[in-house]
Amino acid sequence: MSTFNAIHYEQELTNAGVGKEQAAVHAKALGQVMTEVVFCSDLKKVESNLRGEIEQSAQRLADRMDSKCTELSAKIEAVRAELNAKIEIVRADLSAKIDKLEARIGALEYELAVHRWLFGLVIALQMGTLAAVIKLLVP
């Protein structure tokens, strides 16, 4: 990019037949315009800077997302471990209660068998007693 030379431009206008005062005003106005003009090279610099900033922002975002994913995974694993521990406690408690109930059922089954045997014995004794009484009463 070349810089604008207002004096040179004014001289060229004067050499071309433009009045000195008009050439000076033209050169000054064009000099002001040229300071405000955006050139392609300026746009490329801005574009390059913006691309760099966007890439940096994208990388920071990706890094933060990775960090949050790692944190979340750790929290999920902690909750999973805690739940597994609680499940094991409940499982052990239920297993103990089931064992206790099975032992109680076994004891009740044994008790019922004893009662059946005793009830049969009582009936047999009563039948024997009834037979003896009948035998005594009937000649």
mmCIF file of C-alpha atoms in Angstrom:
data_model
loop_
_atom_site.group_PDB
_atom_site.id
_atom_site.type_symbol
_atom_site.label_atom_id
_atom_site.label_comp_id
_atom_site.label_asym_id
_atom_site.label_seq_id
_atom_site.Cartn_x
_atom_site.Cartn_y
_atom_site.Cartn_z
ATOM 1 C CA MET A 1 0.000 0.000 0.000
ATOM 2 C CA SER A 2 1.418 3.389 -0.954
ATOM 3 C CA THR A 3 0.757 6.536 1.042
ATOM 4 C CA PHE A 4 -1.032 9.472 -0.483
ATOM 5 C CA ASN A 5 1.164 12.499 -1.239
ATOM 6 C CA ALA A 6 -1.098 15.565 -1.164
ATOM 7 C CA ILE A 7 1.599 17.962 -2.418
ATOM 8 C CA HIS A 8 2.414 15.785 -5.411
ATOM 9 C CA TYR A 9 -1.301 15.417 -6.206
ATOM 10 C CA GLU A 10 -1.804 19.186 -5.944
ATOM 11 C CA GLN A 11 1.093 19.787 -8.353
ATOM 12 C CA GLU A 12 -0.318 17.314 -10.848
ATOM 13 C CA LEU A 13 -3.708 19.031 -10.715
ATOM 14 C CA THR A 14 -2.039 22.425 -11.199
ATOM 15 C CA ASN A 15 0.021 21.078 -14.115
ATOM 16 C CA ALA A 16 -3.202 19.766 -15.653
ATOM 17 C CA GLY A 17 -4.713 23.244 -15.610
ATOM 18 C CA VAL A 18 -6.675 23.244 -12.355
ATOM 19 C CA GLY A 19 -6.396 26.476 -10.379
ATOM 20 C CA LYS A 20 -3.893 26.505 -7.492
ATOM 21 C CA GLU A 21 -6.588 27.139 -4.845
ATOM 22 C CA GLN A 22 -8.890 24.443 -6.252
ATOM 23 C CA ALA A 23 -6.004 21.967 -6.516
ATOM 24 C CA ALA A 24 -5.079 22.614 -2.865
ATOM 25 C CA VAL A 25 -8.691 22.031 -1.711
ATOM 26 C CA HIS A 26 -8.928 18.884 -3.846
ATOM 27 C CA ALA A 27 -5.631 17.546 -2.469
ATOM 28 C CA LYS A 28 -6.668 18.267 1.124
ATOM 29 C CA ALA A 29 -10.109 16.634 0.682
ATOM 30 C CA LEU A 30 -8.652 13.592 -1.056
ATOM 31 C CA GLY A 31 -5.995 13.310 1.676
ATOM 32 C CA GLN A 32 -8.757 13.187 4.318
ATOM 33 C CA VAL A 33 -10.697 10.617 2.320
ATOM 34 C CA MET A 34 -7.602 8.470 1.864
ATOM 35 C CA THR A 35 -7.028 8.353 5.644
ATOM 36 C CA GLU A 36 -10.534 6.952 6.095
ATOM 37 C CA VAL A 37 -10.481 4.481 3.211
ATOM 38 C CA VAL A 38 -10.272 0.816 4.155
ATOM 39 C CA PHE A 39 -7.891 -1.062 1.931
ATOM 40 C CA CYS A 40 -7.979 -4.754 1.110
ATOM 41 C CA SER A 41 -4.794 -5.332 3.114
ATOM 42 C CA ASP A 42 -6.448 -3.687 6.140
ATOM 43 C CA LEU A 43 -9.462 -5.957 5.737
ATOM 44 C CA LYS A 44 -7.209 -9.004 5.459
ATOM 45 C CA LYS A 45 -5.459 -8.031 8.709
ATOM 46 C CA VAL A 46 -8.809 -7.592 10.463
ATOM 47 C CA GLU A 47 -10.043 -10.886 9.022
ATOM 48 C CA SER A 48 -6.876 -12.654 10.154
ATOM 49 C CA ASN A 49 -7.173 -11.164 13.653
ATOM 50 C CA LEU A 50 -10.844 -12.151 13.872
ATOM 51 C CA ARG A 51 -10.097 -15.683 12.708
ATOM 52 C CA GLY A 52 -7.381 -15.946 15.337
ATOM 53 C CA GLU A 53 -9.714 -14.678 18.061
ATOM 54 C CA ILE A 54 -12.468 -17.055 16.924
ATOM 55 C CA GLU A 55 -10.045 -19.994 16.955
ATOM 56 C CA GLN A 56 -8.841 -19.042 20.435
ATOM 57 C CA SER A 57 -12.437 -18.718 21.662
ATOM 58 C CA ALA A 58 -13.338 -22.066 20.117
ATOM 59 C CA GLN A 59 -10.316 -23.693 21.765
ATOM 60 C CA ARG A 60 -11.160 -22.151 25.154
ATOM 61 C CA LEU A 61 -14.749 -23.361 24.762
ATOM 62 C CA ALA A 62 -13.592 -26.867 23.816
ATOM 63 C CA ASP A 63 -11.208 -26.919 26.788
ATOM 64 C CA ARG A 64 -13.968 -25.809 29.166
ATOM 65 C CA MET A 65 -16.342 -28.397 27.731
ATOM 66 C CA ASP A 66 -13.705 -31.115 28.185
ATOM 67 C CA SER A 67 -13.130 -29.958 31.750
ATOM 68 C CA LYS A 68 -16.853 -29.944 32.530
ATOM 69 C CA CYS A 69 -17.284 -33.387 30.944
ATOM 70 C CA THR A 70 -14.471 -34.715 33.113
ATOM 71 C CA GLU A 71 -16.036 -33.144 36.220
ATOM 72 C CA LEU A 72 -19.448 -34.528 35.318
ATOM 73 C CA SER A 73 -18.046 -38.003 34.691
ATOM 74 C CA ALA A 74 -16.339 -37.923 38.089
ATOM 75 C CA LYS A 75 -19.573 -36.843 39.780
ATOM 76 C CA ILE A 76 -21.537 -39.564 37.990
ATOM 77 C CA GLU A 77 -18.991 -42.174 39.078
ATOM 78 C CA ALA A 78 -19.166 -40.927 42.674
ATOM 79 C CA VAL A 79 -22.965 -41.155 42.661
ATOM 80 C CA ARG A 80 -22.792 -44.595 41.038
ATOM 81 C CA ALA A 81 -20.357 -45.827 43.701
ATOM 82 C CA GLU A 82 -22.536 -44.384 46.468
ATOM 83 C CA LEU A 83 -25.660 -46.010 45.030
ATOM 84 C CA ASN A 84 -23.881 -49.346 44.615
ATOM 85 C CA ALA A 85 -22.761 -49.178 48.249
ATOM 86 C CA LYS A 86 -26.319 -48.435 49.375
ATOM 87 C CA ILE A 87 -27.676 -51.236 47.201
ATOM 88 C CA GLU A 88 -25.184 -53.656 48.746
ATOM 89 C CA ILE A 89 -26.245 -52.571 52.245
ATOM 90 C CA VAL A 90 -29.920 -53.111 51.372
ATOM 91 C CA ARG A 91 -29.085 -56.438 49.702
ATOM 92 C CA ALA A 92 -27.199 -57.646 52.790
ATOM 93 C CA ASP A 93 -30.027 -56.483 55.066
ATOM 94 C CA LEU A 94 -32.643 -58.231 52.929
ATOM 95 C CA SER A 95 -30.536 -61.375 52.748
ATOM 96 C CA ALA A 96 -30.219 -61.429 56.545
ATOM 97 C CA LYS A 97 -33.968 -60.919 56.937
ATOM 98 C CA ILE A 98 -34.727 -63.650 54.397
ATOM 99 C CA ASP A 99 -32.366 -66.037 56.203
ATOM 100 C CA LYS A 100 -34.077 -65.193 59.484
ATOM 101 C CA LEU A 101 -37.530 -65.792 57.959
ATOM 102 C CA GLU A 102 -36.398 -69.080 56.423
ATOM 103 C CA ALA A 103 -35.087 -70.199 59.823
ATOM 104 C CA ARG A 104 -38.382 -69.216 61.445
ATOM 105 C CA ILE A 105 -40.344 -71.076 58.751
ATOM 106 C CA GLY A 106 -38.129 -74.138 59.309
ATOM 107 C CA ALA A 107 -38.789 -73.961 63.053
ATOM 108 C CA LEU A 108 -42.538 -73.616 62.463
ATOM 109 C CA GLU A 109 -42.509 -76.582 60.072
ATOM 110 C CA TYR A 110 -40.726 -78.687 62.701
ATOM 111 C CA GLU A 111 -43.152 -77.529 65.378
ATOM 112 C CA LEU A 112 -46.095 -78.383 63.118
ATOM 113 C CA ALA A 113 -44.679 -81.868 62.472
ATOM 114 C CA VAL A 114 -44.310 -82.429 66.229
ATOM 115 C CA HIS A 115 -47.879 -81.273 66.802
ATOM 116 C CA ARG A 116 -49.151 -83.602 64.089
ATOM 117 C CA TRP A 117 -47.266 -86.502 65.617
ATOM 118 C CA LEU A 118 -48.553 -85.661 69.102
ATOM 119 C CA PHE A 119 -52.096 -85.214 67.791
ATOM 120 C CA GLY A 120 -51.888 -88.645 66.111
ATOM 121 C CA LEU A 121 -50.533 -90.146 69.320
ATOM 122 C CA VAL A 122 -53.345 -88.583 71.359
ATOM 123 C CA ILE A 123 -55.953 -89.928 68.922
ATOM 124 C CA ALA A 124 -54.346 -93.383 69.003
ATOM 125 C CA LEU A 125 -54.305 -93.376 72.819
ATOM 126 C CA GLN A 126 -57.897 -92.259 72.954
ATOM 127 C CA MET A 127 -58.892 -94.944 70.488
ATOM 128 C CA GLY A 128 -57.099 -97.530 72.625
ATOM 129 C CA THR A 129 -58.767 -96.215 75.752
ATOM 130 C CA LEU A 130 -62.169 -96.199 74.041
ATOM 131 C CA ALA A 131 -61.629 -99.780 72.849
ATOM 132 C CA ALA A 132 -60.693 -100.870 76.391
ATOM 133 C CA VAL A 133 -63.741 -99.133 77.840
ATOM 134 C CA ILE A 134 -66.005 -100.718 75.238
ATOM 135 C CA LYS A 135 -64.427 -104.087 75.911
ATOM 136 C CA LEU A 136 -65.120 -103.691 79.616
ATOM 137 C CA LEU A 137 -68.643 -102.547 79.073
ATOM 138 C CA VAL A 138 -69.627 -105.060 76.460
ATOM 139 C CA PRO A 139 -69.586 -108.690 77.690
#
